[in-house]
JSON list of C-alpha atoms in Angstrom, two decimals:
[
{"chain": "I", "resi": 1, "resn": "UNK", "atom": "CA", "xyz": [-14.00, -1.35, -5.71]},
{"chain": "I", "resi": 2, "resn": "UNK", "atom": "CA", "xyz": [-10.68, 0.13, -6.59]},
{"chain": "I", "resi": 3, "resn": "UNK", "atom": "CA", "xyz": [-8.38, -0.19, -9.59]},
{"chain": "I", "resi": 4, "resn": "UNK", "atom": "CA", "xyz": [-5.52, 1.79, -11.06]},
{"chain": "I", "resi": 5, "resn": "UNK", "atom": "CA", "xyz": [-7.36, 2.58, -14.30]},
{"chain": "I", "resi": 6, "resn": "UNK", "atom": "CA", "xyz": [-11.12, 1.99, -14.29]},
{"chain": "I", "resi": 7, "resn": "UNK", "atom": "CA", "xyz": [-13.52, 0.20, -11.97]},
{"chain": "I", "resi": 8, "resn": "UNK", "atom": "CA", "xyz": [-13.68, -3.49, -12.85]},
{"chain": "I", "resi": 9, "resn": "UNK", "atom": "CA", "xyz": [-15.35, -5.14, -9.86]},
{"chain": "I", "resi": 10, "resn": "UNK", "atom": "CA", "xyz": [-17.75, -4.04, -7.18]},
{"chain": "I", "resi": 11, "resn": "UNK", "atom": "CA", "xyz": [-16.70, -4.26, -3.54]},
{"chain": "I", "resi": 12, "resn": "UNK", "atom": "CA", "xyz": [-19.12, -4.09, -0.67]},
{"chain": "I", "resi": 13, "resn": "UNK", "atom": "CA", "xyz": [-18.09, -1.83, 2.19]},
{"chain": "I", "resi": 14, "resn": "UNK", "atom": "CA", "xyz": [-19.58, -4.02, 4.90]},
{"chain": "I", "resi": 15, "resn": "UNK", "atom": "CA", "xyz": [-21.19, -7.39, 5.02]},
{"chain": "I", "resi": 16, "resn": "UNK", "atom": "CA", "xyz": [-24.60, -7.00, 3.31]},
{"chain": "I", "resi": 17, "resn": "UNK", "atom": "CA", "xyz": [-25.11, -3.46, 4.58]},
{"chain": "I", "resi": 18, "resn": "UNK", "atom": "CA", "xyz": [-25.58, -2.00, 1.09]},
{"chain": "I", "resi": 19, "resn": "UNK", "atom": "CA", "xyz": [-22.76, 0.57, 1.27]},
{"chain": "I", "resi": 20, "resn": "UNK", "atom": "CA", "xyz": [-20.31, 0.67, -1.63]},
{"chain": "I", "resi": 21, "resn": "UNK", "atom": "CA", "xyz": [-17.18, 2.68, -2.24]},
{"chain": "I", "resi": 22, "resn": "UNK", "atom": "CA", "xyz": [-16.08, 3.11, -5.86]},
{"chain": "I", "resi": 23, "resn": "UNK", "atom": "CA", "xyz": [-12.69, 4.53, -6.80]},
{"chain": "I", "resi": 24, "resn": "UNK", "atom": "CA", "xyz": [-11.21, 5.16, -10.23]},
{"chain": "I", "resi": 25, "resn": "UNK", "atom": "CA", "xyz": [-8.18, 6.93, -11.66]},
{"chain": "I", "resi": 26, "resn": "UNK", "atom": "CA", "xyz": [-10.57, 8.67, -14.12]},
{"chain": "I", "resi": 27, "resn": "UNK", "atom": "CA", "xyz": [-13.32, 11.06, -13.08]},
{"chain": "I", "resi": 28, "resn": "UNK", "atom": "CA", "xyz": [-16.81, 9.59, -12.88]},
{"chain": "I", "resi": 29, "resn": "UNK", "atom": "CA", "xyz": [-19.17, 12.23, -14.30]},
{"chain": "I", "resi": 30, "resn": "UNK", "atom": "CA", "xyz": [-22.45, 10.46, -13.52]},
{"chain": "I", "resi": 31, "resn": "UNK", "atom": "CA", "xyz": [-23.96, 7.18, -12.42]},
{"chain": "I", "resi": 32, "resn": "UNK", "atom": "CA", "xyz": [-27.34, 5.54, -12.57]},
{"chain": "I", "resi": 33, "resn": "UNK", "atom": "CA", "xyz": [-28.89, 2.54, -10.87]},
{"chain": "I", "resi": 34, "resn": "UNK", "atom": "CA", "xyz": [-31.73, 0.62, -12.51]},
{"chain": "I", "resi": 35, "resn": "UNK", "atom": "CA", "xyz": [-33.75, -2.31, -11.31]},
{"chain": "I", "resi": 36, "resn": "UNK", "atom": "CA", "xyz": [-33.82, -5.55, -13.29]},
{"chain": "I", "resi": 37, "resn": "UNK", "atom": "CA", "xyz": [-36.84, -4.26, -15.26]},
{"chain": "I", "resi": 38, "resn": "UNK", "atom": "CA", "xyz": [-34.85, -1.24, -16.48]},
{"chain": "I", "resi": 39, "resn": "UNK", "atom": "CA", "xyz": [-36.60, 1.34, -14.28]},
{"chain": "I", "resi": 40, "resn": "UNK", "atom": "CA", "xyz": [-34.19, 4.07, -13.23]},
{"chain": "I", "resi": 41, "resn": "UNK", "atom": "CA", "xyz": [-34.02, 4.39, -9.44]},
{"chain": "I", "resi": 42, "resn": "UNK", "atom": "CA", "xyz": [-31.05, 6.74, -9.08]},
{"chain": "I", "resi": 43, "resn": "UNK", "atom": "CA", "xyz": [-29.43, 9.21, -11.49]},
{"chain": "I", "resi": 44, "resn": "UNK", "atom": "CA", "xyz": [-26.72, 11.45, -10.10]},
{"chain": "I", "resi": 45, "resn": "UNK", "atom": "CA", "xyz": [-24.14, 13.72, -11.66]},
{"chain": "I", "resi": 46, "resn": "UNK", "atom": "CA", "xyz": [-20.72, 13.95, -10.07]},
{"chain": "I", "resi": 47, "resn": "UNK", "atom": "CA", "xyz": [-17.19, 14.86, -11.04]},
{"chain": "I", "resi": 48, "resn": "UNK", "atom": "CA", "xyz": [-15.09, 12.76, -8.72]},
{"chain": "I", "resi": 49, "resn": "UNK", "atom": "CA", "xyz": [-12.79, 9.78, -8.76]},
{"chain": "I", "resi": 50, "resn": "UNK", "atom": "CA", "xyz": [-14.56, 8.34, -5.72]},
{"chain": "I", "resi": 51, "resn": "UNK", "atom": "CA", "xyz": [-18.23, 7.57, -5.05]},
{"chain": "I", "resi": 52, "resn": "UNK", "atom": "CA", "xyz": [-20.05, 6.31, -1.99]},
{"chain": "I", "resi": 53, "resn": "UNK", "atom": "CA", "xyz": [-23.29, 4.57, -2.91]},
{"chain": "I", "resi": 54, "resn": "UNK", "atom": "CA", "xyz": [-25.89, 3.47, -0.36]},
{"chain": "I", "resi": 55, "resn": "UNK", "atom": "CA", "xyz": [-28.43, 0.87, -1.49]},
{"chain": "I", "resi": 56, "resn": "UNK", "atom": "CA", "xyz": [-29.35, -0.23, 2.03]},
{"chain": "I", "resi": 57, "resn": "UNK", "atom": "CA", "xyz": [-32.97, 0.96, 1.56]},
{"chain": "I", "resi": 58, "resn": "UNK", "atom": "CA", "xyz": [-33.41, -0.89, -1.74]},
{"chain": "I", "resi": 59, "resn": "UNK", "atom": "CA", "xyz": [-35.48, -4.07, -1.84]},
{"chain": "I", "resi": 60, "resn": "UNK", "atom": "CA", "xyz": [-33.73, -7.40, -2.23]},
{"chain": "I", "resi": 61, "resn": "UNK", "atom": "CA", "xyz": [-32.87, -8.05, -5.86]},
{"chain": "I", "resi": 62, "resn": "UNK", "atom": "CA", "xyz": [-30.52, -7.40, -8.76]},
{"chain": "I", "resi": 63, "resn": "UNK", "atom": "CA", "xyz": [-29.65, -3.86, -9.81]},
{"chain": "I", "resi": 64, "resn": "UNK", "atom": "CA", "xyz": [-27.65, -2.47, -12.70]},
{"chain": "I", "resi": 65, "resn": "UNK", "atom": "CA", "xyz": [-25.06, 0.23, -12.05]},
{"chain": "I", "resi": 66, "resn": "UNK", "atom": "CA", "xyz": [-23.90, 2.37, -14.96]},
{"chain": "I", "resi": 67, "resn": "UNK", "atom": "CA", "xyz": [-20.90, 4.67, -14.58]},
{"chain": "I", "resi": 68, "resn": "UNK", "atom": "CA", "xyz": [-20.23, 7.42, -17.13]},
{"chain": "I", "resi": 69, "resn": "UNK", "atom": "CA", "xyz": [-16.52, 8.23, -17.16]},
{"chain": "I", "resi": 70, "resn": "UNK", "atom": "CA", "xyz": [-14.95, 11.55, -18.12]},
{"chain": "I", "resi": 71, "resn": "UNK", "atom": "CA", "xyz": [-13.04, 9.89, -20.97]},
{"chain": "I", "resi": 72, "resn": "UNK", "atom": "CA", "xyz": [-16.34, 8.74, -22.56]},
{"chain": "I", "resi": 73, "resn": "UNK", "atom": "CA", "xyz": [-16.18, 5.16, -21.31]},
{"chain": "I", "resi": 74, "resn": "UNK", "atom": "CA", "xyz": [-19.36, 3.59, -19.94]},
{"chain": "I", "resi": 75, "resn": "UNK", "atom": "CA", "xyz": [-18.96, 0.87, -17.31]},
{"chain": "I", "resi": 76, "resn": "UNK", "atom": "CA", "xyz": [-21.85, -1.43, -16.36]},
{"chain": "I", "resi": 77, "resn": "UNK", "atom": "CA", "xyz": [-21.92, -3.59, -13.23]},
{"chain": "I", "resi": 78, "resn": "UNK", "atom": "CA", "xyz": [-24.51, -5.80, -11.56]},
{"chain": "I", "resi": 79, "resn": "UNK", "atom": "CA", "xyz": [-25.28, -5.38, -7.88]},
{"chain": "I", "resi": 80, "resn": "UNK", "atom": "CA", "xyz": [-26.92, -8.14, -5.86]},
{"chain": "I", "resi": 81, "resn": "UNK", "atom": "CA", "xyz": [-28.81, -6.72, -2.86]},
{"chain": "I", "resi": 82, "resn": "UNK", "atom": "CA", "xyz": [-29.40, -9.43, -0.24]}
]
């Protein structure tokens, strides 16, 4: 997904291939992905305005993406893996 200020919606890079590109005008300092039960699957630190996330190896289901922004904002999104 891509916005002029902060990420607001999640865009899939290809049809159901599990590749996502996230862009923001603010630096993303870290992100985590949890399964629907709250178990953390991925935790990565970064300092970029763009992320490429690959969930192609994840099982089918709903995942929660949390982005920690440099300005202190926390953005949560749901990902549906088909």
